[in-house]
PDB file of N, CA, C and O in Angstrom:
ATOM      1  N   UNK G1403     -22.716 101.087 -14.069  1.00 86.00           N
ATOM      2  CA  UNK G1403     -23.489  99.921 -14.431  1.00 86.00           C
ATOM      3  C   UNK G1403     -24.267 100.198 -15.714  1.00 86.00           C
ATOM      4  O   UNK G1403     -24.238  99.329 -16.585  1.00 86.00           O
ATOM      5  N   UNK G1404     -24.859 101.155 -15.889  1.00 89.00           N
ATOM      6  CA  UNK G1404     -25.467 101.693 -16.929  1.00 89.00           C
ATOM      7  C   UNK G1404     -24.699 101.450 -18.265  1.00 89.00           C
ATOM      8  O   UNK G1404     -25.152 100.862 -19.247  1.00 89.00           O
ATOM      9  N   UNK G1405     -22.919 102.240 -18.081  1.00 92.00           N
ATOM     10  CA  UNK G1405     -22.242 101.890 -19.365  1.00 92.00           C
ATOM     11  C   UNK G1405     -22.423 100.555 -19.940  1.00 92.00           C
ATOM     12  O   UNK G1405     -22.616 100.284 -21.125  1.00 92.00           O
ATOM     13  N   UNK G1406     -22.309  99.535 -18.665  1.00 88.00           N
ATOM     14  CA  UNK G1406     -21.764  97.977 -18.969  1.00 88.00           C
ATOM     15  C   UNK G1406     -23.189  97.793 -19.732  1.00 88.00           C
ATOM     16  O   UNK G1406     -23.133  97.414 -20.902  1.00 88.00           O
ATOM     17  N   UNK G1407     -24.450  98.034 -19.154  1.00 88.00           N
ATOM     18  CA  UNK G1407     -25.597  97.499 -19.826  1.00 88.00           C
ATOM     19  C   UNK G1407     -25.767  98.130 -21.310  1.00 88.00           C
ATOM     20  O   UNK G1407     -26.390  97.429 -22.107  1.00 88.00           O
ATOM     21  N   UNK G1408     -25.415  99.032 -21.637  1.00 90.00           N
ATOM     22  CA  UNK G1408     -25.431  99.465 -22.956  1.00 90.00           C
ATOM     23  C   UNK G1408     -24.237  99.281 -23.485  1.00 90.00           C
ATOM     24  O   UNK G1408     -24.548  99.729 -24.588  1.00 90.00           O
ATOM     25  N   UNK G1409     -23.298  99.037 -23.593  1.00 90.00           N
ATOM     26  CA  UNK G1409     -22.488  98.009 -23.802  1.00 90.00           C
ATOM     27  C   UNK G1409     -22.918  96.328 -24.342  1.00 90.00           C
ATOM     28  O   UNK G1409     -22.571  95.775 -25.387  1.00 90.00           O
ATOM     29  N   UNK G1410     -23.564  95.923 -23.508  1.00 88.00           N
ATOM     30  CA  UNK G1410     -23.878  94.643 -23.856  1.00 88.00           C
ATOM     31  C   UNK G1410     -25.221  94.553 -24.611  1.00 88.00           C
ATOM     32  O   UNK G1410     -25.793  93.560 -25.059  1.00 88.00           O
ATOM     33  N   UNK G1411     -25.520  95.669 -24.631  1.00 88.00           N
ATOM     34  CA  UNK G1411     -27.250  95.747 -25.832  1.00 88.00           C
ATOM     35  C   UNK G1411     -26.818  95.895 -27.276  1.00 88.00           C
ATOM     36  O   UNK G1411     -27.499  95.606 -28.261  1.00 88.00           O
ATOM     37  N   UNK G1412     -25.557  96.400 -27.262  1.00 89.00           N
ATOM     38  CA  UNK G1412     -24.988  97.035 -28.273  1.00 89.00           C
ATOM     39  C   UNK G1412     -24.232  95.435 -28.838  1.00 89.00           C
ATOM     40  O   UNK G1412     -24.673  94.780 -29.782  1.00 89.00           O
ATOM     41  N   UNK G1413     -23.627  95.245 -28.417  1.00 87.00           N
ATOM     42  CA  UNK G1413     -23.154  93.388 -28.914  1.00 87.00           C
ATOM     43  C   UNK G1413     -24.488  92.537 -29.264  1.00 87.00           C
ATOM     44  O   UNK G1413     -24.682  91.791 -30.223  1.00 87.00           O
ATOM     45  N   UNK G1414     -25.311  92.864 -28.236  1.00 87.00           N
ATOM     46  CA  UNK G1414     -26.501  91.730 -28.174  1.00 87.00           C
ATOM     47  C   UNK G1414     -27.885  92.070 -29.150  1.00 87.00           C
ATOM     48  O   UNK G1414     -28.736  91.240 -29.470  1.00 87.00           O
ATOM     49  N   UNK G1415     -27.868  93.348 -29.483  1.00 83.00           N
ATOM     50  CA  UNK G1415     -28.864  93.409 -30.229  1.00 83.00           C
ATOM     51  C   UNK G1415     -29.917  92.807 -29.676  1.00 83.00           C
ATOM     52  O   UNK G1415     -29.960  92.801 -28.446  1.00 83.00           O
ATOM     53  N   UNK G1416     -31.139  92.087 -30.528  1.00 84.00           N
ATOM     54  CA  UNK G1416     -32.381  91.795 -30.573  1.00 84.00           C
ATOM     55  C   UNK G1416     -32.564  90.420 -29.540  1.00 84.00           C
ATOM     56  O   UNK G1416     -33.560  89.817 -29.139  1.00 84.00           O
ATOM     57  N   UNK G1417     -31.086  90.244 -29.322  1.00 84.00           N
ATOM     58  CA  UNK G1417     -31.112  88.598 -28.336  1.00 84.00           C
ATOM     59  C   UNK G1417     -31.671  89.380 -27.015  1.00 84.00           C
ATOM     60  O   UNK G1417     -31.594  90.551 -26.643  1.00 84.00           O
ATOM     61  N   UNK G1418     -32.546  87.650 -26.223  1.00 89.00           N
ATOM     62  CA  UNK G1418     -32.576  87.882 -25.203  1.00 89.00           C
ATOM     63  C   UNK G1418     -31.429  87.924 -24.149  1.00 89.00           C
ATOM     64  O   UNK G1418     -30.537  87.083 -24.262  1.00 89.00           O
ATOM     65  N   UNK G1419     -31.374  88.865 -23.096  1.00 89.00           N
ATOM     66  CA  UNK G1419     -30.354  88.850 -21.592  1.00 89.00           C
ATOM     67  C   UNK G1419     -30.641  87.786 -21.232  1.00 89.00           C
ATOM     68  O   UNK G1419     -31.196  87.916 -20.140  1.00 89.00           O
ATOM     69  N   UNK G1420     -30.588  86.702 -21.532  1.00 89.00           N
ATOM     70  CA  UNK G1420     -30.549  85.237 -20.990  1.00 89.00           C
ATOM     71  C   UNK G1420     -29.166  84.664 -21.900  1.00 89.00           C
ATOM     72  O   UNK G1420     -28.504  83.658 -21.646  1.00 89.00           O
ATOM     73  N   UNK G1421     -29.037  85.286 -22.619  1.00 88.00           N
ATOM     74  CA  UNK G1421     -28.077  84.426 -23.582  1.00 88.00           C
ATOM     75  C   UNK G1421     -26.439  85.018 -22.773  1.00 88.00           C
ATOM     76  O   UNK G1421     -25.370  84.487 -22.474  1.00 88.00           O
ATOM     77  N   UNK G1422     -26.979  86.244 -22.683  1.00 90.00           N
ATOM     78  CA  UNK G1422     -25.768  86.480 -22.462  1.00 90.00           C
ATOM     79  C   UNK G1422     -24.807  86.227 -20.809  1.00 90.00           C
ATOM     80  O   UNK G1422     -25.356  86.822 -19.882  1.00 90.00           O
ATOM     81  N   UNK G1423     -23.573  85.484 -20.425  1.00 88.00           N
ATOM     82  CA  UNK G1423     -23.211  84.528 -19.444  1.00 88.00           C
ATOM     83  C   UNK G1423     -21.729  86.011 -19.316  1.00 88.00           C
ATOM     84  O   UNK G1423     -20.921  86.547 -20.076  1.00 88.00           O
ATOM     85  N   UNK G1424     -22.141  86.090 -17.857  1.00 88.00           N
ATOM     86  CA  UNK G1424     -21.267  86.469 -16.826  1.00 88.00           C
ATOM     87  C   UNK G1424     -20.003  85.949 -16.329  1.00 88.00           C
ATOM     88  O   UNK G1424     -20.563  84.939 -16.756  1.00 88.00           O
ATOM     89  N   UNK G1425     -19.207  85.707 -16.003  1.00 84.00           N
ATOM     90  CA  UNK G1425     -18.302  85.399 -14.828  1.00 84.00           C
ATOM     91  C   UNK G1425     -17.617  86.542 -14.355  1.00 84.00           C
ATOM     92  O   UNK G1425     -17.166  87.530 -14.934  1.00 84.00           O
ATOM     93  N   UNK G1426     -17.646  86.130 -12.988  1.00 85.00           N
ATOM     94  CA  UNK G1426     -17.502  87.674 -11.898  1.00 85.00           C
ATOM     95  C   UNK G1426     -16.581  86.551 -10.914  1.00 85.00           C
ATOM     96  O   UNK G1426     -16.669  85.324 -10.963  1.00 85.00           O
ATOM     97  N   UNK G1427     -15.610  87.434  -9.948  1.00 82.00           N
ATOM     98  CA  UNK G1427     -15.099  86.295  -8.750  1.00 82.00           C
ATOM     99  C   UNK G1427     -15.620  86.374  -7.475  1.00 82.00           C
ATOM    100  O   UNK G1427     -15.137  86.110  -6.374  1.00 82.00           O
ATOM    101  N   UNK G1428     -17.126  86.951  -7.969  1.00 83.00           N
ATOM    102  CA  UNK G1428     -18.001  86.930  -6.526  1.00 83.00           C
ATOM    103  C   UNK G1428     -19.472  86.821  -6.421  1.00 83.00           C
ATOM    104  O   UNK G1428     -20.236  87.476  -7.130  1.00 83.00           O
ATOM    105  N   UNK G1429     -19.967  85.706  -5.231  1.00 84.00           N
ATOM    106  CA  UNK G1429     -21.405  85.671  -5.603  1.00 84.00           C
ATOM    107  C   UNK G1429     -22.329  86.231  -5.064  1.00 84.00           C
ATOM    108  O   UNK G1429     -23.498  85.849  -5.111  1.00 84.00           O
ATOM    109  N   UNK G1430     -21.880  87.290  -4.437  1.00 88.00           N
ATOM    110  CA  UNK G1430     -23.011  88.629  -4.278  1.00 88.00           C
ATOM    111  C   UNK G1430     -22.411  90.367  -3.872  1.00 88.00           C
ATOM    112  O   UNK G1430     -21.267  90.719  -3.582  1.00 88.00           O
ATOM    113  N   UNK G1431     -22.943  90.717  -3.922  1.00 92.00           N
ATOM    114  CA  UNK G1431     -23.013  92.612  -4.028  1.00 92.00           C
ATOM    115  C   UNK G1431     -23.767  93.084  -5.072  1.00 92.00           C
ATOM    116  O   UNK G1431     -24.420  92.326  -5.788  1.00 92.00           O
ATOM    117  N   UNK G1432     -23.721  94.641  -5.265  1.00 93.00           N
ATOM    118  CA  UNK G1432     -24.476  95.148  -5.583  1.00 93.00           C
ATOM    119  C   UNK G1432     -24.619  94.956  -7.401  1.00 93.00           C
ATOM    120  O   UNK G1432     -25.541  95.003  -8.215  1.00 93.00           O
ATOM    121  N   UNK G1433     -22.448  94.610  -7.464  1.00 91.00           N
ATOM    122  CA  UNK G1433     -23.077  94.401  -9.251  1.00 91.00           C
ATOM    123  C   UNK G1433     -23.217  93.076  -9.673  1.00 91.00           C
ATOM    124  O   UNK G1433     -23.363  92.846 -10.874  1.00 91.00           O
ATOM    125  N   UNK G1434     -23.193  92.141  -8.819  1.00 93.00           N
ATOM    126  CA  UNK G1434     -24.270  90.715  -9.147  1.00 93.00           C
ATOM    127  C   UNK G1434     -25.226  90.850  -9.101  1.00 93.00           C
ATOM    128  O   UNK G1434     -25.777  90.461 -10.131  1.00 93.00           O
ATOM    129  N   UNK G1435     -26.193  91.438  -8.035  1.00 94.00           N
ATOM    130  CA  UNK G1435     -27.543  91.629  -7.944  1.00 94.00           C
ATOM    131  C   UNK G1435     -27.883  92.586  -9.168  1.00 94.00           C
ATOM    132  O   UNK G1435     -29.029  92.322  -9.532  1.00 94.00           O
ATOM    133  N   UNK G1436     -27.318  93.608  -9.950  1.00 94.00           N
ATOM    134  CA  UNK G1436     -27.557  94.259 -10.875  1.00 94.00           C
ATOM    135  C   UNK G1436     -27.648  93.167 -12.107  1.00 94.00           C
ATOM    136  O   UNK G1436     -28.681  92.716 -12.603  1.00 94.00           O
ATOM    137  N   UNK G1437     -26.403  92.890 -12.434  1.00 94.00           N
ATOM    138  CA  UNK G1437     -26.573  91.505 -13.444  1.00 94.00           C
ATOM    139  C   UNK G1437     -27.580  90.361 -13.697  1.00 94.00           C
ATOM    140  O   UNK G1437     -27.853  89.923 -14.814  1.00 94.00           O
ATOM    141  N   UNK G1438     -28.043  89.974 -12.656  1.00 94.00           N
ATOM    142  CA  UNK G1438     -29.099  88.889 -12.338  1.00 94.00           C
ATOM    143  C   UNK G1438     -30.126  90.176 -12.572  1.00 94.00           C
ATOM    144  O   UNK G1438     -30.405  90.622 -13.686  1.00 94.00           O
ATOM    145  N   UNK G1439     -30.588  90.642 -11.426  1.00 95.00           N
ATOM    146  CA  UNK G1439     -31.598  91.268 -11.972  1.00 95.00           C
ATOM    147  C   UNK G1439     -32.379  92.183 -13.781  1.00 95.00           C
ATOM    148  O   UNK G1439     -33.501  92.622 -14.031  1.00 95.00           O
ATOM    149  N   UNK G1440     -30.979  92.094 -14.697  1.00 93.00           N
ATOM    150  CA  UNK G1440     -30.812  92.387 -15.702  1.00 93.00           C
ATOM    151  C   UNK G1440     -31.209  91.378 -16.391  1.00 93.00           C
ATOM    152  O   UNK G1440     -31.530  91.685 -17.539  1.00 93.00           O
ATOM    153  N   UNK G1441     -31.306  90.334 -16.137  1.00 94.00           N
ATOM    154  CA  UNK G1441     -31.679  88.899 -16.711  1.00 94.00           C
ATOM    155  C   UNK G1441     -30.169  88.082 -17.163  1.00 94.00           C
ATOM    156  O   UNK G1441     -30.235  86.884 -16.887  1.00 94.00           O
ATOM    157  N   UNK G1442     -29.389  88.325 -17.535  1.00 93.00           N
ATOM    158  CA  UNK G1442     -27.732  87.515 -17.617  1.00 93.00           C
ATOM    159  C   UNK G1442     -27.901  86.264 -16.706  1.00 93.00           C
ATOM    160  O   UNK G1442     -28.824  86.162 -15.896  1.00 93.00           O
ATOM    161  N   UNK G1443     -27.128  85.502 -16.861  1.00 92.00           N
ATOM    162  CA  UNK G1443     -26.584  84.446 -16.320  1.00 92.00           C
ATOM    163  C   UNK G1443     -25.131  84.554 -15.791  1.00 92.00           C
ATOM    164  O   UNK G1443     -24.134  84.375 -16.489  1.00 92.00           O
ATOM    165  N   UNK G1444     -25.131  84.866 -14.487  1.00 91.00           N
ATOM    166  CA  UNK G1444     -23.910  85.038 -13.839  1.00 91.00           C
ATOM    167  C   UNK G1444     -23.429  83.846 -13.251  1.00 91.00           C
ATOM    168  O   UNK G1444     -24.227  83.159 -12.613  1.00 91.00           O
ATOM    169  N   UNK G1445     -22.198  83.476 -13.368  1.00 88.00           N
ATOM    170  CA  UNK G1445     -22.104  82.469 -12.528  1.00 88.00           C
ATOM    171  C   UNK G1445     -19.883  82.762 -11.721  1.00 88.00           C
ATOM    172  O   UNK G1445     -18.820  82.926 -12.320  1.00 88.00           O
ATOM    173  N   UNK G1446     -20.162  82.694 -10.535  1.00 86.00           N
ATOM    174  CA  UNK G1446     -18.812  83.150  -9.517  1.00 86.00           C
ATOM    175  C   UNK G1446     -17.734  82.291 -10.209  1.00 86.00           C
ATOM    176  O   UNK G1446     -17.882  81.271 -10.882  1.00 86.00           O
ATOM    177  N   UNK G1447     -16.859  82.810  -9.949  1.00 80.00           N
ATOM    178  CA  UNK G1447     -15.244  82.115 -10.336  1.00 80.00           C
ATOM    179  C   UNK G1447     -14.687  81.890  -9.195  1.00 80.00           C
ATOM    180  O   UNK G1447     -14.559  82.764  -8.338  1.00 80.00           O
ATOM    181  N   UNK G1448     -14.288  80.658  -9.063  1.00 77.00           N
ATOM    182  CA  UNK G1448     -13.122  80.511  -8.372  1.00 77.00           C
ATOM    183  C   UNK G1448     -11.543  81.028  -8.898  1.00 77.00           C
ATOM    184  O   UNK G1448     -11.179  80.212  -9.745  1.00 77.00           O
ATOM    185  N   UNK G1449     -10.521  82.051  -8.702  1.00 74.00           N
ATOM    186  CA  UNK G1449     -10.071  82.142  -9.775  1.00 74.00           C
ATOM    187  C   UNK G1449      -8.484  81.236  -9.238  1.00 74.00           C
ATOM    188  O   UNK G1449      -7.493  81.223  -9.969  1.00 74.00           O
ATOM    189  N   UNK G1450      -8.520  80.535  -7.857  1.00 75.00           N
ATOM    190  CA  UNK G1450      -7.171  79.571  -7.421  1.00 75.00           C
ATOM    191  C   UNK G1450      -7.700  78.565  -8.792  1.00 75.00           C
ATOM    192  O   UNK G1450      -6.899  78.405  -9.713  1.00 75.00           O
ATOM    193  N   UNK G1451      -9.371  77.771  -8.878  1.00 73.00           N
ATOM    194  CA  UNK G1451      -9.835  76.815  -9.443  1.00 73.00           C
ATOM    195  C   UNK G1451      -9.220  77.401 -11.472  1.00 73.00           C
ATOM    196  O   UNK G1451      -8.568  76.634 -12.181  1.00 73.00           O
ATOM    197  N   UNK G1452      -9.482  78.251 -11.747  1.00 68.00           N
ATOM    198  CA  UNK G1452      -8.837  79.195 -12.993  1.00 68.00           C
ATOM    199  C   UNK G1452      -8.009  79.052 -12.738  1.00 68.00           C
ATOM    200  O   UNK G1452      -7.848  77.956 -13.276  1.00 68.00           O
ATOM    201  N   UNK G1453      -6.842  79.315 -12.123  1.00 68.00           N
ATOM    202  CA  UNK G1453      -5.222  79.284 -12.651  1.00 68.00           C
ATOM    203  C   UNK G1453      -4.670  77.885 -12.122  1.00 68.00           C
ATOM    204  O   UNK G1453      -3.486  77.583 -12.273  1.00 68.00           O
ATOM    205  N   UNK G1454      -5.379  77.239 -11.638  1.00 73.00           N
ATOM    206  CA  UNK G1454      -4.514  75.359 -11.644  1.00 73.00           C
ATOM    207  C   UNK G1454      -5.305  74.755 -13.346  1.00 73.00           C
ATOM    208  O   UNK G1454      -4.517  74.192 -14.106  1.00 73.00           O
ATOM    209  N   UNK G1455      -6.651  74.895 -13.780  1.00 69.00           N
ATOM    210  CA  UNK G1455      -6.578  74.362 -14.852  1.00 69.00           C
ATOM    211  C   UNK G1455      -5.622  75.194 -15.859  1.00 69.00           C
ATOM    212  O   UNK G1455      -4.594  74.685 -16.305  1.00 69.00           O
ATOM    213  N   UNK G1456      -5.945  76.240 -16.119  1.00 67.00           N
ATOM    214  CA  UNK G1456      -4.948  77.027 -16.843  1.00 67.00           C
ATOM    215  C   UNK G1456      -3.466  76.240 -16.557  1.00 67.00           C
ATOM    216  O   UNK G1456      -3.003  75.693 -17.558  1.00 67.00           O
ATOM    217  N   UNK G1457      -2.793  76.138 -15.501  1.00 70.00           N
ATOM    218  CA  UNK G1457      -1.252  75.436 -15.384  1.00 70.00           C
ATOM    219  C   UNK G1457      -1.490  74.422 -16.229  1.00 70.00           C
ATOM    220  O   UNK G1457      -0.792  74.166 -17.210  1.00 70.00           O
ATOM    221  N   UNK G1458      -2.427  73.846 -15.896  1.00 69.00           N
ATOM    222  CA  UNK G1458      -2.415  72.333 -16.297  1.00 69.00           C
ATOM    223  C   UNK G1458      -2.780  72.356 -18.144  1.00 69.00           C
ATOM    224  O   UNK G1458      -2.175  71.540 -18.838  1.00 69.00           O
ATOM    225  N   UNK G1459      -3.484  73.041 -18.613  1.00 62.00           N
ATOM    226  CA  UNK G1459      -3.825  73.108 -20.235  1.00 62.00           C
ATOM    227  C   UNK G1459      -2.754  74.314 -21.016  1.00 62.00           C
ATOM    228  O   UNK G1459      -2.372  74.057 -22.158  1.00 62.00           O
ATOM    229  N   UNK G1460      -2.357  75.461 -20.427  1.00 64.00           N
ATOM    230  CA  UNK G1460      -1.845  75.827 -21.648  1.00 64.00           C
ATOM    231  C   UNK G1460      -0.306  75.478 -21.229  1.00 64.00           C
ATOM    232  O   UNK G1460       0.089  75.523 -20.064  1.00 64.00           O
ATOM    233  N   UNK G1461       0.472  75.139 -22.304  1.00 66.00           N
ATOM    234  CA  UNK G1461       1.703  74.638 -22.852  1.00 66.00           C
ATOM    235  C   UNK G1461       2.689  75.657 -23.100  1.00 66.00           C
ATOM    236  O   UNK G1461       3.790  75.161 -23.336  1.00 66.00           O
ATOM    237  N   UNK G1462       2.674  76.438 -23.116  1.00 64.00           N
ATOM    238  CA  UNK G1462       3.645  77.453 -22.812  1.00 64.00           C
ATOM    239  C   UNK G1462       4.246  78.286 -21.630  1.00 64.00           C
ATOM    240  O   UNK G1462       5.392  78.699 -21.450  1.00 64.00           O
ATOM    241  N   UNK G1463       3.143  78.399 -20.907  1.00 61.00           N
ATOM    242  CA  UNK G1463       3.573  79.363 -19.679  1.00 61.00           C
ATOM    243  C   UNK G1463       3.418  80.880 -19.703  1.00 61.00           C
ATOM    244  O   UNK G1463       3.461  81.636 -18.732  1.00 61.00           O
ATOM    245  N   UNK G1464       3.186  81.261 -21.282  1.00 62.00           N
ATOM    246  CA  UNK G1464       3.498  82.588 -20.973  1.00 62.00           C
ATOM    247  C   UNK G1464       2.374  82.978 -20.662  1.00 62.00           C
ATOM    248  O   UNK G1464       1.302  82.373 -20.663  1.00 62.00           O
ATOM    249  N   UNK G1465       2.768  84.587 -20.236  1.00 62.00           N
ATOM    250  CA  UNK G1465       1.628  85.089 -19.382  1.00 62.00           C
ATOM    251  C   UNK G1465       0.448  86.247 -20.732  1.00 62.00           C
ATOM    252  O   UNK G1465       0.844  87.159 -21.458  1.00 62.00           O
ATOM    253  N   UNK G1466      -0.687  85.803 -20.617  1.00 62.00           N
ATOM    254  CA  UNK G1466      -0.972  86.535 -21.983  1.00 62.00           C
ATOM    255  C   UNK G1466      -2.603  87.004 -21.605  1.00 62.00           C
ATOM    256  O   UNK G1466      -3.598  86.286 -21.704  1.00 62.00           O
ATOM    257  N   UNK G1467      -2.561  88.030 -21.275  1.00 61.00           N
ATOM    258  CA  UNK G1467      -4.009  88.909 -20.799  1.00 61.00           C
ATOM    259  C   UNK G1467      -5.177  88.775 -21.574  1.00 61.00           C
ATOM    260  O   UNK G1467      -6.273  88.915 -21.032  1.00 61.00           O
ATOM    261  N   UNK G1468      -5.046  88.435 -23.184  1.00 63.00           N
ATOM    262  CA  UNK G1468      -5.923  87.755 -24.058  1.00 63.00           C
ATOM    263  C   UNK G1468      -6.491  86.542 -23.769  1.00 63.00           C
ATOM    264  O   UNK G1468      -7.617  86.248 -23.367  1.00 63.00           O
ATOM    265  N   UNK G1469      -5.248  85.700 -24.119  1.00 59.00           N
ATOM    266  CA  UNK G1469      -5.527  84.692 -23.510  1.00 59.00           C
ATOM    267  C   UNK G1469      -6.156  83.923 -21.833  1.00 59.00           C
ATOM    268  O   UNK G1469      -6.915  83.046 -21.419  1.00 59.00           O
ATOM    269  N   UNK G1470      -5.273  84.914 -21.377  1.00 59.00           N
ATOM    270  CA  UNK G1470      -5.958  84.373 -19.378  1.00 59.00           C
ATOM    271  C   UNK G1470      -7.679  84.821 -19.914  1.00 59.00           C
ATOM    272  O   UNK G1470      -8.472  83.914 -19.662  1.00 59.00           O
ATOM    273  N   UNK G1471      -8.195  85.825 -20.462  1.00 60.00           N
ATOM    274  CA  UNK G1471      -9.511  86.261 -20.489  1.00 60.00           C
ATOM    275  C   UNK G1471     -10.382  84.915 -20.994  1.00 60.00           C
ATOM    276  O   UNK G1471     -11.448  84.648 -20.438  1.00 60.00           O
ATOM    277  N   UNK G1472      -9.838  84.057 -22.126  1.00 59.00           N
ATOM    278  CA  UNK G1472     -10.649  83.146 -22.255  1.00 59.00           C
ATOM    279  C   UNK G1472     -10.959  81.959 -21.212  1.00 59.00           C
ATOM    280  O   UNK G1472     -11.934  81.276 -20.899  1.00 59.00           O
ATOM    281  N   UNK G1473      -9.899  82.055 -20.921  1.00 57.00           N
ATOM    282  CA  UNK G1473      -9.736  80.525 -19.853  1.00 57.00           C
ATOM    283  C   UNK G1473     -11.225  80.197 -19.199  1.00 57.00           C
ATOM    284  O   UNK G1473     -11.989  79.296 -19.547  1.00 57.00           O
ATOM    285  N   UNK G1474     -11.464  81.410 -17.910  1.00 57.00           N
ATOM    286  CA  UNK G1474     -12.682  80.956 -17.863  1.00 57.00           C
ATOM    287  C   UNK G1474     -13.819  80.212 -18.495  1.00 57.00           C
ATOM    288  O   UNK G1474     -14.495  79.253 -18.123  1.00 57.00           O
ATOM    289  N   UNK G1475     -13.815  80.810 -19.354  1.00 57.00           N
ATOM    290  CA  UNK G1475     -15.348  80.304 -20.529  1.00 57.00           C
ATOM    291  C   UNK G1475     -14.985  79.282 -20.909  1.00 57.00           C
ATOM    292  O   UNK G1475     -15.855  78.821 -21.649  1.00 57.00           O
ATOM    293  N   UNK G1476     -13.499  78.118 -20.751  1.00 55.00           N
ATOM    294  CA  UNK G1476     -13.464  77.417 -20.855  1.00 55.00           C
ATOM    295  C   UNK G1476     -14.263  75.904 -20.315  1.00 55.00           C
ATOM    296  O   UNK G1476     -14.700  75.738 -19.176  1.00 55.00           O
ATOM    297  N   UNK G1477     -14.323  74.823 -21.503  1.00 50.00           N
ATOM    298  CA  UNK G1477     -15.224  73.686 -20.272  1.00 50.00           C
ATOM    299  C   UNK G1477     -14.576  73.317 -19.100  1.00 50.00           C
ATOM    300  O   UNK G1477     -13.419  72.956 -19.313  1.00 50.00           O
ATOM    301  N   UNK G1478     -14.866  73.287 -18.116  1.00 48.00           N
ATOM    302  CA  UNK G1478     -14.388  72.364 -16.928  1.00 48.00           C
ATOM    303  C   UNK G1478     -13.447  73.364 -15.731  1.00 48.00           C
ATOM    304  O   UNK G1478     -13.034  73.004 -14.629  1.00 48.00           O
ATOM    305  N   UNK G1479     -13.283  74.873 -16.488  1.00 47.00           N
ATOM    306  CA  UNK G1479     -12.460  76.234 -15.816  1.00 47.00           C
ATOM    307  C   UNK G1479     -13.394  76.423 -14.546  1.00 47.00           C
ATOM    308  O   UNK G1479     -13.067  77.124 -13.589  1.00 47.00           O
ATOM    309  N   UNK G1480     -14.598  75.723 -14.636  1.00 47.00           N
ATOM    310  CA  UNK G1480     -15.360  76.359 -13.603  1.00 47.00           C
ATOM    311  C   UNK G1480     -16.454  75.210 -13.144  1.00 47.00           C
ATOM    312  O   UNK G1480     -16.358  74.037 -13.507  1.00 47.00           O
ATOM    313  N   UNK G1481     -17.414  75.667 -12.371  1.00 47.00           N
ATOM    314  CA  UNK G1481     -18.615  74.382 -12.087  1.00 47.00           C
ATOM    315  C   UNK G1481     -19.746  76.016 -12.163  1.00 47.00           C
ATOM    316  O   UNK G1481     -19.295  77.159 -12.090  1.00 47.00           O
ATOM    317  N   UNK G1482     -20.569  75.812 -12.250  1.00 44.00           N
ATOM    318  CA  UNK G1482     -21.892  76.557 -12.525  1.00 44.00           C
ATOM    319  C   UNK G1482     -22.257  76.118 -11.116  1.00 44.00           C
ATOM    320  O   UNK G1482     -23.349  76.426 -10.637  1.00 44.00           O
TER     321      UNK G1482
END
Protein backbone atom coordinates (compact mmCIF):
# COMPACT_ATOMS: atom_id res chain seq x y z
CA UNK A 1 0.00 0.00 0.00
CA UNK A 2 2.76 2.25 0.78
CA UNK A 3 4.25 1.74 -2.95
CA UNK A 4 0.69 2.67 -4.44
CA UNK A 5 0.64 5.87 -2.12
CA UNK A 6 3.94 7.11 -3.27
CA UNK A 7 3.18 6.35 -6.49
CA UNK A 8 0.29 8.56 -6.60
CA UNK A 9 2.18 11.61 -4.69
CA UNK A 10 4.59 11.30 -7.31
CA UNK A 11 1.82 11.95 -10.32
CA UNK A 12 -0.05 14.23 -7.91
CA UNK A 13 2.39 16.47 -6.63
CA UNK A 14 1.11 19.56 -4.66
CA UNK A 15 -2.76 18.48 -5.52
CA UNK A 16 -5.01 17.60 -2.95
CA UNK A 17 -5.98 13.40 -2.38
CA UNK A 18 -9.40 14.50 -3.14
CA UNK A 19 -8.71 14.97 -6.71
CA UNK A 20 -7.47 11.96 -7.18
CA UNK A 21 -10.64 9.05 -8.19
CA UNK A 22 -10.27 5.32 -7.60
CA UNK A 23 -12.15 2.50 -9.17
CA UNK A 24 -11.68 -0.83 -7.43
CA UNK A 25 -14.43 -3.94 -8.04
CA UNK A 26 -15.08 -3.81 -4.39
CA UNK A 27 -16.71 -1.77 -1.71
CA UNK A 28 -14.89 -2.76 1.25
CA UNK A 29 -11.60 -4.45 2.75
CA UNK A 30 -8.65 -3.45 3.90
CA UNK A 31 -7.39 -1.61 0.59
CA UNK A 32 -10.63 0.49 0.30
CA UNK A 33 -10.53 1.43 3.78
CA UNK A 34 -6.77 2.39 3.11
CA UNK A 35 -7.80 4.53 0.02
CA UNK A 36 -10.66 6.41 1.67
CA UNK A 37 -8.86 6.85 4.60
CA UNK A 38 -5.98 8.41 2.37
CA UNK A 39 -8.47 10.97 1.30
CA UNK A 40 -9.11 9.58 -2.70
CA UNK A 41 -12.38 9.16 -3.93
CA UNK A 42 -13.09 5.57 -4.45
CA UNK A 43 -15.93 4.52 -6.01
CA UNK A 44 -16.81 0.15 -6.68
CA UNK A 45 -17.20 -1.19 -10.22
CA UNK A 46 -19.54 -3.24 -11.34
CA UNK A 47 -17.36 -4.88 -13.88
CA UNK A 48 -20.71 -7.32 -15.72
CA UNK A 49 -22.09 -3.22 -15.71
CA UNK A 50 -18.21 -2.40 -17.58
CA UNK A 51 -18.23 -4.97 -20.14
CA UNK A 52 -22.10 -4.59 -21.49
CA UNK A 53 -21.36 -0.75 -21.97
CA UNK A 54 -18.01 -1.48 -23.39
CA UNK A 55 -20.04 -4.21 -25.99
CA UNK A 56 -22.27 -1.67 -26.65
CA UNK A 57 -19.61 1.56 -27.43
CA UNK A 58 -16.51 0.20 -28.78
CA UNK A 59 -16.84 -0.81 -32.57
CA UNK A 60 -14.40 -3.15 -33.08
CA UNK A 61 -14.37 -5.93 -30.68
CA UNK A 62 -10.94 -6.25 -30.21
CA UNK A 63 -9.65 -7.07 -27.06
CA UNK A 64 -7.13 -4.23 -25.97
CA UNK A 65 -5.76 -3.99 -22.19
CA UNK A 66 -5.13 -0.15 -22.87
CA UNK A 67 -8.03 0.41 -23.92
CA UNK A 68 -10.43 -1.95 -21.47
CA UNK A 69 -8.32 0.34 -18.69
CA UNK A 70 -10.11 3.43 -19.84
CA UNK A 71 -13.57 2.25 -20.14
CA UNK A 72 -14.28 2.64 -16.65
CA UNK A 73 -13.54 6.37 -16.26
CA UNK A 74 -15.81 6.49 -18.88
CA UNK A 75 -19.34 8.65 -18.48
CA UNK A 76 -22.18 6.39 -17.77
CA UNK A 77 -19.38 2.94 -17.33
CA UNK A 78 -20.47 3.26 -13.86
CA UNK A 79 -23.02 5.09 -11.22
CA UNK A 80 -21.00 6.64 -8.19
Amino acid sequence: MAALHALIAEHLGDGEPSRVVVGIETDRGPWVQALVAAGYQVYALNLMSVARYQDRHVISGAKSDAGDAHVPGRPGAHRP
